[in-house]
Short mmCIF file of C-alpha atoms and ligand atoms in Angstrom, two decimals:
data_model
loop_
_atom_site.label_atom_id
_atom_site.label_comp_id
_atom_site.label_asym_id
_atom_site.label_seq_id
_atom_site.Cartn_x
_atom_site.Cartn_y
_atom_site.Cartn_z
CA UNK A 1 -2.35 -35.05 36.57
CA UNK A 2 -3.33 -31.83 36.84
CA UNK A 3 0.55 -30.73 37.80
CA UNK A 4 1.81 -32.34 34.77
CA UNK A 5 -0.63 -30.22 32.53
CA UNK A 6 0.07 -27.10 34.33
CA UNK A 7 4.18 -27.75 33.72
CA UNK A 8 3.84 -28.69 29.93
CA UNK A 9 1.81 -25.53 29.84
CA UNK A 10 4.25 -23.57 31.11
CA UNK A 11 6.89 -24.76 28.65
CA UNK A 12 5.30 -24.49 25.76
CA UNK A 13 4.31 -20.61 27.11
CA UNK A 14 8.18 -20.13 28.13
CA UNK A 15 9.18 -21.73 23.75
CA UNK A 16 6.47 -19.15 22.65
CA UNK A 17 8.17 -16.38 24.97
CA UNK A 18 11.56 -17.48 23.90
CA UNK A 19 11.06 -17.63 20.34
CA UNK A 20 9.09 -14.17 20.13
CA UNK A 21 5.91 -15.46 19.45
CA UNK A 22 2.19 -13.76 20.86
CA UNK A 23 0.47 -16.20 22.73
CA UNK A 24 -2.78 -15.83 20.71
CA UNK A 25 -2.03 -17.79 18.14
CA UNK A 26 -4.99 -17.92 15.98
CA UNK A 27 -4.14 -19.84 12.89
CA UNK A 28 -6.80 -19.57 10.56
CA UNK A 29 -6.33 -16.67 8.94
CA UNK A 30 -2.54 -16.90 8.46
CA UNK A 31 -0.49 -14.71 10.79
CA UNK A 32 -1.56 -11.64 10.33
CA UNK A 33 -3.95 -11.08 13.13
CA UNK A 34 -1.91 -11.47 16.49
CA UNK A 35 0.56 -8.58 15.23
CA UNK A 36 -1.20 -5.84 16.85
CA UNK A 37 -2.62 -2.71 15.41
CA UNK A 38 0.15 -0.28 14.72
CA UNK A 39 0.03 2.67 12.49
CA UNK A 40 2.88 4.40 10.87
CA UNK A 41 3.21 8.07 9.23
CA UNK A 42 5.01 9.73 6.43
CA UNK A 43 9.27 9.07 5.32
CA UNK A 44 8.83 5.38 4.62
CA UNK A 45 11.38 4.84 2.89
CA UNK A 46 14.43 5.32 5.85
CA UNK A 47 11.84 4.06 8.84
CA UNK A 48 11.38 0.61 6.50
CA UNK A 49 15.04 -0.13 6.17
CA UNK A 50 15.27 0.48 10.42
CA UNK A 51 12.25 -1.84 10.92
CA UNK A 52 13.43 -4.21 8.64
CA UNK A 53 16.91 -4.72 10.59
CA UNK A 54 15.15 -4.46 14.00
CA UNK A 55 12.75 -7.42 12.33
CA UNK A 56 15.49 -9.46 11.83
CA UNK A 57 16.08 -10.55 15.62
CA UNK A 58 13.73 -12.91 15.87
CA UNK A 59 15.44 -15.61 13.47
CA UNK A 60 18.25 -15.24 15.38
CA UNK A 61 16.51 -17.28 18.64
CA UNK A 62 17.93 -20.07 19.95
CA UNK A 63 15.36 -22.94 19.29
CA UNK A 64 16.38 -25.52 21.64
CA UNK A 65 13.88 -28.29 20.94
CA UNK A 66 14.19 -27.41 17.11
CA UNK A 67 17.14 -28.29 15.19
CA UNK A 68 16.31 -27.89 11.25
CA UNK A 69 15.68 -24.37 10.30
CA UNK A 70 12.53 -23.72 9.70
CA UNK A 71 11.42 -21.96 5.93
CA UNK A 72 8.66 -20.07 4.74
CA UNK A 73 7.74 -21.04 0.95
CA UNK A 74 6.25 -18.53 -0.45
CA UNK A 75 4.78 -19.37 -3.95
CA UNK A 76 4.17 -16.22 -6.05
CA UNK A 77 2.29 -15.64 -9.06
CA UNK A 78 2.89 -11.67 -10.59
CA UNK A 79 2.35 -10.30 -13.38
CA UNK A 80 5.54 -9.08 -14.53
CA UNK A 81 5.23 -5.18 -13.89
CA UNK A 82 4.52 -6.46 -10.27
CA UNK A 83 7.64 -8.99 -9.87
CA UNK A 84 9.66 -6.45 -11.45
CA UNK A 85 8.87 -3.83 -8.80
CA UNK A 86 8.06 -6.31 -5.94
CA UNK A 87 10.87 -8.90 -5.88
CA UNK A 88 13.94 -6.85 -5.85
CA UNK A 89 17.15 -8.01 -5.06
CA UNK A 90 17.22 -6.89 -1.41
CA UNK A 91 13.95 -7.96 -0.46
CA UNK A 92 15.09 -11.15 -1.94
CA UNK A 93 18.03 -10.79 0.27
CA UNK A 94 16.21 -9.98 3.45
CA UNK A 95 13.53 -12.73 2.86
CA UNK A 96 16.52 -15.31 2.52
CA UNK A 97 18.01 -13.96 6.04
CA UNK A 98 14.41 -14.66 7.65
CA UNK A 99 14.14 -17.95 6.33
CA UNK A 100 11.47 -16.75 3.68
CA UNK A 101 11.67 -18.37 0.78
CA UNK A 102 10.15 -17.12 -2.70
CA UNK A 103 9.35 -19.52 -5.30
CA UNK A 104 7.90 -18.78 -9.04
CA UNK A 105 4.91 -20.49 -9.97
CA UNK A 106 4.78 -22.35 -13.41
CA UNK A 107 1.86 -21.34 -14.98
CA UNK A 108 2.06 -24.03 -16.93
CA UNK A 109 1.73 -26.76 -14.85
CA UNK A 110 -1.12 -27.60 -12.30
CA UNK A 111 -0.54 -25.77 -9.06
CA UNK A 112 -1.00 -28.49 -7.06
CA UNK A 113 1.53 -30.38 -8.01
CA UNK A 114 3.67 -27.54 -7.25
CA UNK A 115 5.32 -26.52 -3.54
CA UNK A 116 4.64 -27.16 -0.96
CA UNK A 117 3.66 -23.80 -0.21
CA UNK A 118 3.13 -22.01 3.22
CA UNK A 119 1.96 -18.94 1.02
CA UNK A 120 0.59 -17.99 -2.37
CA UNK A 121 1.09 -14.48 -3.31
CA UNK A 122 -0.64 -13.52 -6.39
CA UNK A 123 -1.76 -10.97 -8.81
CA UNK A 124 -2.71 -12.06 -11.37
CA UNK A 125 -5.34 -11.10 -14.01
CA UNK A 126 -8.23 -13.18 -15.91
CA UNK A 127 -10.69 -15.69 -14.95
CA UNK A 128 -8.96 -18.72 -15.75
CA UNK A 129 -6.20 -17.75 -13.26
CA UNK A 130 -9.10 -16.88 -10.47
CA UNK A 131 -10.59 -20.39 -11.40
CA UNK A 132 -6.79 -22.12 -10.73
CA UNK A 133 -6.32 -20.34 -7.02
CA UNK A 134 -10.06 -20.68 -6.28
CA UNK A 135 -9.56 -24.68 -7.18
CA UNK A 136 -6.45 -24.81 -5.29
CA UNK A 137 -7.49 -22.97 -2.05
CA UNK A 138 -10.47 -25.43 -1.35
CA UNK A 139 -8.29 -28.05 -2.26
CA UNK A 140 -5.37 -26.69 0.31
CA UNK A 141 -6.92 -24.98 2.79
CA UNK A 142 -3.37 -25.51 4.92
CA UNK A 143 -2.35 -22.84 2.57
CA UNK A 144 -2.56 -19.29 2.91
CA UNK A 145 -3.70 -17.60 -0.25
CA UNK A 146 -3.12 -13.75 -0.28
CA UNK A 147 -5.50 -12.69 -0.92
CA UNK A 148 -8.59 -14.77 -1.60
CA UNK A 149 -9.63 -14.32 -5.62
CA UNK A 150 -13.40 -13.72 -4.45
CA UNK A 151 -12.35 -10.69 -2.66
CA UNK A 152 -10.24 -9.19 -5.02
CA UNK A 153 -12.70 -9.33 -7.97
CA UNK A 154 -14.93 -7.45 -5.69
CA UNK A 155 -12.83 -4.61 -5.84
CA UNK A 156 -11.68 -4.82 -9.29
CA UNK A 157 -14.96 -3.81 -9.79
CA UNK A 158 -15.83 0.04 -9.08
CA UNK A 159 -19.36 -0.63 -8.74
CA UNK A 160 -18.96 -3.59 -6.15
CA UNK A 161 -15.92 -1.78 -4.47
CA UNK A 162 -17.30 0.66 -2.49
CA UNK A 163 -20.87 -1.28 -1.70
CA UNK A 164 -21.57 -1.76 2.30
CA UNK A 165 -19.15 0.97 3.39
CA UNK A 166 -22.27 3.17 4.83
CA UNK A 167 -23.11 0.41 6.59
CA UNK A 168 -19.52 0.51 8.51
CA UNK A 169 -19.65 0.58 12.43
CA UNK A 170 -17.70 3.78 13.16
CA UNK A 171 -19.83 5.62 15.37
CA UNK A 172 -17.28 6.48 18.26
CA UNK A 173 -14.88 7.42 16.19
CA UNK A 174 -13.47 10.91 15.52
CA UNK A 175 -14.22 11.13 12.25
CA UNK A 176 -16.90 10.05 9.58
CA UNK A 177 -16.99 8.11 6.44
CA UNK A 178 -18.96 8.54 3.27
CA UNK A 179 -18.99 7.27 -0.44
CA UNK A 180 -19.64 10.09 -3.12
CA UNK A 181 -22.75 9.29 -4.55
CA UNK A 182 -22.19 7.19 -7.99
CA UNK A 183 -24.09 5.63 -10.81
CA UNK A 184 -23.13 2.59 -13.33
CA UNK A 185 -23.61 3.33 -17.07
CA UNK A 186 -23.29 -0.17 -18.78
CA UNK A 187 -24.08 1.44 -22.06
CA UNK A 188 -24.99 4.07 -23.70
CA UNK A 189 -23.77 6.87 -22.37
CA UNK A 190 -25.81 9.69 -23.87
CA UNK A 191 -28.98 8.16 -22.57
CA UNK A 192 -27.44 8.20 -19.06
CA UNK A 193 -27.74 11.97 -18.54
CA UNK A 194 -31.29 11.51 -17.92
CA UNK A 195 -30.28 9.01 -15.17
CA UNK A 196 -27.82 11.41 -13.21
CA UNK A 197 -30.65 13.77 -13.08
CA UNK A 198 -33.28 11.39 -11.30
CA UNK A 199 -30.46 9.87 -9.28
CA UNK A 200 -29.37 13.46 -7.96
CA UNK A 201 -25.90 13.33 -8.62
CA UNK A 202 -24.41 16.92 -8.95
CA UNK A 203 -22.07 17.63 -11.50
CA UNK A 204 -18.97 17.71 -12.04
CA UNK A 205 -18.51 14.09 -12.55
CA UNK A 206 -15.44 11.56 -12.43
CA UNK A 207 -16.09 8.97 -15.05
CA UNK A 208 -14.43 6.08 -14.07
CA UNK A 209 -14.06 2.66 -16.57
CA UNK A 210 -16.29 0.04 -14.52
CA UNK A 211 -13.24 -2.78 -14.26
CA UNK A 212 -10.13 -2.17 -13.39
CA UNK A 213 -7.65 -4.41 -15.38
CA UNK A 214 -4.29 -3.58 -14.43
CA UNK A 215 -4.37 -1.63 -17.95
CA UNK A 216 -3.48 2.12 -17.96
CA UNK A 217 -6.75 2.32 -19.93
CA UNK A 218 -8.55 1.13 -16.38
CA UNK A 219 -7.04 3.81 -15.08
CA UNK A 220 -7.92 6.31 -17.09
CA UNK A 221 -10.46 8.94 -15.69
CA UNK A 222 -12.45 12.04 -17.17
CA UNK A 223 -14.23 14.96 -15.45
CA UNK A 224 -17.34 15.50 -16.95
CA UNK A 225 -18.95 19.16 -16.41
CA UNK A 226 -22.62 18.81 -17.82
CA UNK A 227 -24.93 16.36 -19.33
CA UNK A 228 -23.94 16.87 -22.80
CA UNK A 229 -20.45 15.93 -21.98
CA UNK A 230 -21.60 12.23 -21.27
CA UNK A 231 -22.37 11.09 -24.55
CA UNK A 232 -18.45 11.68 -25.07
CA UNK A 233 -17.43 9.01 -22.80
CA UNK A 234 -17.27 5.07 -23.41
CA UNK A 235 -19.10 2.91 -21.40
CA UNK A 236 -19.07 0.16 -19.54
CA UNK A 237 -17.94 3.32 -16.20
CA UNK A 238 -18.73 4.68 -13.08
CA UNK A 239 -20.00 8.00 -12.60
CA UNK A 240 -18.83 9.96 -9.19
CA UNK A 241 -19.32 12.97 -7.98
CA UNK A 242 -16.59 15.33 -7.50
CA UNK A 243 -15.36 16.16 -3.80
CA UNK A 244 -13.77 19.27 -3.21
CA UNK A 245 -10.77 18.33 -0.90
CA UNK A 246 -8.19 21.03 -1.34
CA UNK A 247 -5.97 18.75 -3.76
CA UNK A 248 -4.61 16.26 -1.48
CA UNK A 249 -5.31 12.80 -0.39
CA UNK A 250 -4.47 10.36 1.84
CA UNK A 251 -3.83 6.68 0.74
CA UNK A 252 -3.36 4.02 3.72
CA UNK A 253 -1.81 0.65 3.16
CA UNK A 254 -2.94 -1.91 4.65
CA UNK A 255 -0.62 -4.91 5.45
CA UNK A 256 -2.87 -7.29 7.88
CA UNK A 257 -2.87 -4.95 11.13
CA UNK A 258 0.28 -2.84 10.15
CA UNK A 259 -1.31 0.45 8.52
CA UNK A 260 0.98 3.29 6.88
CA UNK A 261 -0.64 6.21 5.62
CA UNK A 262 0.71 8.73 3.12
CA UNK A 263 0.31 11.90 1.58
CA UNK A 264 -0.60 12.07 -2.49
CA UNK A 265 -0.99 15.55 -4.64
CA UNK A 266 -4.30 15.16 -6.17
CA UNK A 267 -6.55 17.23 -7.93
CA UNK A 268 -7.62 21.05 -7.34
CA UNK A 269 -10.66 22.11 -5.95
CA UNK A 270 -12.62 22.00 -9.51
CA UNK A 271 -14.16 25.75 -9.39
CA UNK A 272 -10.84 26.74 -10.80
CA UNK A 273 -10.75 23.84 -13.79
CA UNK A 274 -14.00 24.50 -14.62
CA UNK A 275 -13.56 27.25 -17.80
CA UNK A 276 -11.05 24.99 -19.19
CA UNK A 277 -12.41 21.91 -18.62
CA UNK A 278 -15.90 23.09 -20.31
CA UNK A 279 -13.97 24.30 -23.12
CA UNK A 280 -13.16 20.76 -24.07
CA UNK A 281 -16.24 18.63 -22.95
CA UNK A 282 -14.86 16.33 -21.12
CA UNK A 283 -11.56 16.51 -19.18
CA UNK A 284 -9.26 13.35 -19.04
CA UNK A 285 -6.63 13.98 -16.48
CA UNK A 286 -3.51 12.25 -15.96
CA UNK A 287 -3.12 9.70 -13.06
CA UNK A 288 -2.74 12.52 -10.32
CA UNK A 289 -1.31 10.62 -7.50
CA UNK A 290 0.91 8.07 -8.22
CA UNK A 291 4.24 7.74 -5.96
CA UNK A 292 5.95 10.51 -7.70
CA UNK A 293 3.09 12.79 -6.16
CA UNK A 294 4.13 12.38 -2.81
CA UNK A 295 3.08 15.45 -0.89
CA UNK A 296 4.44 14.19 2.30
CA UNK A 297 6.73 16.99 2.86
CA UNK A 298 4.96 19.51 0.81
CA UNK A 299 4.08 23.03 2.26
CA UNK A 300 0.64 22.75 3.02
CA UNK A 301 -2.49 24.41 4.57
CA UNK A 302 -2.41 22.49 7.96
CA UNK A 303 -6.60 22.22 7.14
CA UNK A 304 -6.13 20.16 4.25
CA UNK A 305 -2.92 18.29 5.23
CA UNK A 306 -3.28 17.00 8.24
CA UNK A 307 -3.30 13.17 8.54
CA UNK A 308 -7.14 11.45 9.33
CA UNK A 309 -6.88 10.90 13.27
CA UNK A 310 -5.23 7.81 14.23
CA UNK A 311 -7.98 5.66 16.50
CA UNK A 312 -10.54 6.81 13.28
CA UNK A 313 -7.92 5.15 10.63
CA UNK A 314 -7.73 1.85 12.98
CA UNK A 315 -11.24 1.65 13.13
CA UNK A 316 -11.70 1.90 9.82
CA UNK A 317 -9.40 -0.47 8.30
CA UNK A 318 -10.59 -2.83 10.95
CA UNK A 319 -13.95 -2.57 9.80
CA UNK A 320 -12.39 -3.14 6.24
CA UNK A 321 -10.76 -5.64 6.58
CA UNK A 322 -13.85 -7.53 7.51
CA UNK A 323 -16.12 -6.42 4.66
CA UNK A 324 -13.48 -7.02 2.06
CA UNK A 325 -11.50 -10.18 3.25
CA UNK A 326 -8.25 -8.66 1.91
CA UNK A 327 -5.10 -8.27 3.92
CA UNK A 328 -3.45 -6.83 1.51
CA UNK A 329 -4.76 -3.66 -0.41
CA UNK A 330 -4.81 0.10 -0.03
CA UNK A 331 -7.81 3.00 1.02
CA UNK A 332 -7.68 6.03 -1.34
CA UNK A 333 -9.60 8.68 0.72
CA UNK A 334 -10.06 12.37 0.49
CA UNK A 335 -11.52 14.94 3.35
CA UNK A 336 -14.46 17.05 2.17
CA UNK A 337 -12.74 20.58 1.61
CA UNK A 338 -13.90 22.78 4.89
CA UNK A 339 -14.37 20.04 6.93
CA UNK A 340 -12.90 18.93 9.84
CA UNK A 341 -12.48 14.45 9.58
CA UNK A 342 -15.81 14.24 7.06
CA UNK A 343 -13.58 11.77 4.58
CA UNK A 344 -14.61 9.81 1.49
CA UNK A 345 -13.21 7.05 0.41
CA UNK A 346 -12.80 6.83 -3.74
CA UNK A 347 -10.72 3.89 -4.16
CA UNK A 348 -9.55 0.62 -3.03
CA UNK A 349 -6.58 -1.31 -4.57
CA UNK A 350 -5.12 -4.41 -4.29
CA UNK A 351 -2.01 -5.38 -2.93
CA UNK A 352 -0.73 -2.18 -4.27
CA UNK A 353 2.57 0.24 -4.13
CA UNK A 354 6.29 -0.51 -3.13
CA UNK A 355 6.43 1.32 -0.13
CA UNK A 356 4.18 -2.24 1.14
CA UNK A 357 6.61 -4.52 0.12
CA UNK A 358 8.92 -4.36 3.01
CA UNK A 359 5.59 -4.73 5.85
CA UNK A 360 4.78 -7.63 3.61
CA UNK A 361 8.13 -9.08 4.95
CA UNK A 362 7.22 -8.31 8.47
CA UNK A 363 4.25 -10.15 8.06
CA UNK A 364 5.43 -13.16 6.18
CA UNK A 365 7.84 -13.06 9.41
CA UNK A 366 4.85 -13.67 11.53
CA UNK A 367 3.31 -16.57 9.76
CA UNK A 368 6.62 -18.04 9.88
CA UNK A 369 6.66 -17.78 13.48
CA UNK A 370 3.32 -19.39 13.77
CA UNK A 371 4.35 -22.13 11.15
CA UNK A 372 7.24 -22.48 13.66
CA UNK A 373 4.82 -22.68 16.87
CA UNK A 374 2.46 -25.31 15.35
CA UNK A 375 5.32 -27.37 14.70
CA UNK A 376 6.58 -27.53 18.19
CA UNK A 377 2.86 -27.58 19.65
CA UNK A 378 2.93 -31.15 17.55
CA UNK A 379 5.68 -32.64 19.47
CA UNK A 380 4.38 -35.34 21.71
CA UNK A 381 3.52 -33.82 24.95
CA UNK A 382 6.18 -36.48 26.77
CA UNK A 383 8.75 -35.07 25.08
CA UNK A 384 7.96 -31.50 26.17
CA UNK A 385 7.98 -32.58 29.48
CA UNK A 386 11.21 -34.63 29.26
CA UNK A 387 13.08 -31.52 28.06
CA UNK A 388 11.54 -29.26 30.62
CA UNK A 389 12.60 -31.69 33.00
CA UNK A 390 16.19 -31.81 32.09
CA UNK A 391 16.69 -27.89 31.71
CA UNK A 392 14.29 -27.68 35.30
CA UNK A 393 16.85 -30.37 36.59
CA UNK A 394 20.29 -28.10 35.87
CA UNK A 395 18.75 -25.25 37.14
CA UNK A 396 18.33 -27.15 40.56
CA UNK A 397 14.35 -26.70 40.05
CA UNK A 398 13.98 -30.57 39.92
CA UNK A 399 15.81 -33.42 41.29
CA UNK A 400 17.92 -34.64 39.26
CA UNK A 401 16.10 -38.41 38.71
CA UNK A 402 13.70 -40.93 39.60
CA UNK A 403 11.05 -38.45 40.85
CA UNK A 404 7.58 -39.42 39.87
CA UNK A 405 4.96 -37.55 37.54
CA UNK A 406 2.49 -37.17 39.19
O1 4IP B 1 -4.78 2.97 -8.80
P1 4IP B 1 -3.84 3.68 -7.89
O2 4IP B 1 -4.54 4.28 -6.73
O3 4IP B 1 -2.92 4.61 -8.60
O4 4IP B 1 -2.89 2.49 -7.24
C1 4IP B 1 -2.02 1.75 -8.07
C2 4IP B 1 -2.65 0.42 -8.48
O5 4IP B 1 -2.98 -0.34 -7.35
C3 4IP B 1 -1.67 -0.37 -9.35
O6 4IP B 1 -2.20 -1.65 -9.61
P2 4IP B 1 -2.93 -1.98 -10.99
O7 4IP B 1 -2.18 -1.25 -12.07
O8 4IP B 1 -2.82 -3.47 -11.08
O9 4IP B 1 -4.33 -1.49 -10.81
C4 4IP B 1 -0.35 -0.61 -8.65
O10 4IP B 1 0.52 -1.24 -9.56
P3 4IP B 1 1.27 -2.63 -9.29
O11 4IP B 1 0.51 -3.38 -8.26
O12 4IP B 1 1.30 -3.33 -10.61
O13 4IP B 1 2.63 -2.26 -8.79
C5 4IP B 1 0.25 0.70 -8.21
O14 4IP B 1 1.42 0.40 -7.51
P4 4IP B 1 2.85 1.03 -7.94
O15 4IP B 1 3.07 0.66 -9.39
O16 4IP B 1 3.85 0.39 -7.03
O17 4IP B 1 2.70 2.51 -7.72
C6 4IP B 1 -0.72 1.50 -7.31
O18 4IP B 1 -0.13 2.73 -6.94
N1 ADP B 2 -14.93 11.48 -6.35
C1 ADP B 2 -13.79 12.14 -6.50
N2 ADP B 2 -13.69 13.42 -6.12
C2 ADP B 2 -12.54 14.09 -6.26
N3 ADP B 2 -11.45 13.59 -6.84
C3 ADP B 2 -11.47 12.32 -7.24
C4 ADP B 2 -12.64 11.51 -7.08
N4 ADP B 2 -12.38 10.31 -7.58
C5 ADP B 2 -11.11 10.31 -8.01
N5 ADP B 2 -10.55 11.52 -7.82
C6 ADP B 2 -9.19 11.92 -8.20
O1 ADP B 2 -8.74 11.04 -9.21
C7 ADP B 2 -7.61 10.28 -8.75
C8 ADP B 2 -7.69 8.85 -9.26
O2 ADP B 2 -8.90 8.28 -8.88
P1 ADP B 2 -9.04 6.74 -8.49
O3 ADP B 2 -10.45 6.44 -8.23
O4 ADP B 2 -8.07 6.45 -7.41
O5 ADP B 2 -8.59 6.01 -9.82
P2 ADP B 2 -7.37 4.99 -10.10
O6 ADP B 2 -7.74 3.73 -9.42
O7 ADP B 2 -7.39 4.83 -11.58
O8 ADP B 2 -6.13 5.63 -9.57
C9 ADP B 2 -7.66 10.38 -7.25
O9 ADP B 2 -6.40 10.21 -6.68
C10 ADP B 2 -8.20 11.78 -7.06
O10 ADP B 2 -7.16 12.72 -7.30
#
């Protein structure tokens, strides 16, 4: 008996090995956690395309016990700035050659009577849509919803977003984590000024609208020199203080356990904004480091520019990862001007920037895999051992018939 284990064991260990899979095959969270922690630098763009070929191998396997070709269906629901920028022809293309299928969702008809899905992929705005995927991830808990809807309201609020990061186990780490100090002005703004000076928070400022909506007027942000300057600005927001970090920052995508981290122009130390800034009350700046302010290759101060320490990053995002439930979403985080890895971390987004989209592939990859796995862990165990026994019996490892189990 305990032979016959032992062999089926072994097969189903030498399928995994021959069809590419990790052996820890965790399912509950959907795929992303057996692909180990890797990290990845600056020049995306050229090392994507070369991962995304090298990817490619494993859907070329032989599958010996599996006929059909196996699909991923991945249901998506975008809003249509996102599915223009996201489903591109050639991802489209190389999702097709993995077996990853996309399919719209019809917003107009109740999601579960749509699919099957293997995947939801969503972002989406409004309560009524959170309601929908809430509904239909108790409902389907087979399916894996990226990302939950309770976790991404918590960072679509800037309040909520940042809350339990000081609580954040980093202590061996080489570098050090903080949150600038902030305060929430639901309304009236005039009246808050007294409230900045109890809570201690140093100007300048960065007011920041409470929510973000997707809207460019979520996005838009003010620097606010003294207290007089706040009755200028239009609550419900978030009032940060200003970190010196020698105008640049580091934003890190975050793709399950694959991490990428990037360079971004940002803004200037603020002593030398300050005249001008005054001179008009309140400052609104532009959105200072979107993609086209890549500072990747940019001449810079090697103090200011140099990338936070690996095992520090893949601490953190572990860490993250945890607290926010999202497997999708980028860190925004600066390092306090003079100092060595003292970082703080201003901003989290979800499922964010193109330079994700290929990763996303890479990780859609692995839930297929596992999808694939599962399937062939269901086959009746006699069956296993049949076809072990005929491929053992051409190789000479087994005679060829009429030899007992046990
Ligand atoms: O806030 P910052 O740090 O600038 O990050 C933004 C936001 O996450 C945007 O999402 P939203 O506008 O929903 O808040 C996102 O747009 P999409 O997710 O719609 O693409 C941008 O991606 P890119 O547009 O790819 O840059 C990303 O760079
Ligand atoms: N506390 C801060 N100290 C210094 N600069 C900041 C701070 N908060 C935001 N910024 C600057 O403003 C930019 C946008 O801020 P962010 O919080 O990411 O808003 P958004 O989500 O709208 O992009 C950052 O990239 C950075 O340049």
């Amino acid at each position: 008996m305990f032979g016959t284990l032992a062999s089926g064991d072994i097969e189903t260990a030498r399928l995994r090995r021959d069809l590419r899979i990790p052996c820890n095959l965790g399912f509950s969270c959907g795929g992303f956690e057996d692909l180990g922690m890797r990290l990845e630098g600056e020049n995306l763009g050229a090392e994507e395309n070369r991962e995304v070929v090298a990817e490619t191998a494993p859907f070329q396997v032989e599958r010996p016990l599996f006929q059909q070709t196996q699909k991923l269906v991945v249901g998506y629901a975008l809003t249509s700035k996102k599915k223009k920028s996201f489903l591109q022809p050639k991802l489209e293309f190389m999702a097709r050659r993995k077996g990853i299928c996309f399919v719209p969702i019809d917003l107009n008809r109740p999601l579960s009577e749509q699919g099957p899905f293997d995947v939801v992929l969503h972002k989406l705005l409004g309560k009524e849509w959170q309601d929908v995927i809430e509904d239909y991830q108790q409902k389907h808990p087979e399916v894996t919803v990226l990302d939950p809807p309770s976790a991404i309201k918590r960072i679509y609020n800037r309040q909520s977003m940042l809350q339990g990061m000081a609580d954040l186990n980093l202590s061996d780490c080489s570098g050090s984590i903080y949150v600038p100090k902030q305060l929430v002005v639901l309304k009236d703004s005039a009246s808050s000024a007294d409230r900045v000076v109890e809570a201690g928070l140093k100007f300048p400022l960065v007011a920041k609208p409470l929510w973000i909506d997707g809207t460019a007027k979520s996005h838009q942000l003010f620097l606010a020199y003294d207290k007089r300057s706040l009755a200028e600005l239009e609550p419900p927001l978030v009032l940060q203080e200003f970190v010196n970090h020698g105008g640049v920052m580091f934003k890190v995508f975050v793709v399950g356990d694959i991490i990428k981290v990037v360079r971004r122009f940002s803004l200037p130390n603020v002593s030398s904004n300050c005249e001008k800034a005054k001179a008009n009350g309140v400052f609104k700046f532009p959105r200072v480091s979107s993609a086209a302010a890549s500072a990747d290759n940019a001449d810079l101060e090697p103090s200011v520019a140099e990338l936070p320490p690996k095992p520090f990053l893949e601490a953190l995002v572990k860490e993250l990862r945890t607290l926010l439930g999202l497997r999708l979403f980028n860190i925004d985080m600066i390092r306090e001007h003079g100092s060595k890895n003292v970082f703080s971390v201003i901003d989290i987004n979800y499922f964010p920037g193109k330079s994700l989209y290929l990763k996303l592939l890479c990780s859609l990859n692995m839930i297929l895999s596992e999808k694939q796995t599962n399937e062939l862990l269901k086959i009746p165990f006699c069956r296993l051992w049949k076809d072990a026994r005929l491929r053992a019996s051409s190789c000479r490892f087994l005679p060829q018939s009429g030899a007992s189990q046990t």
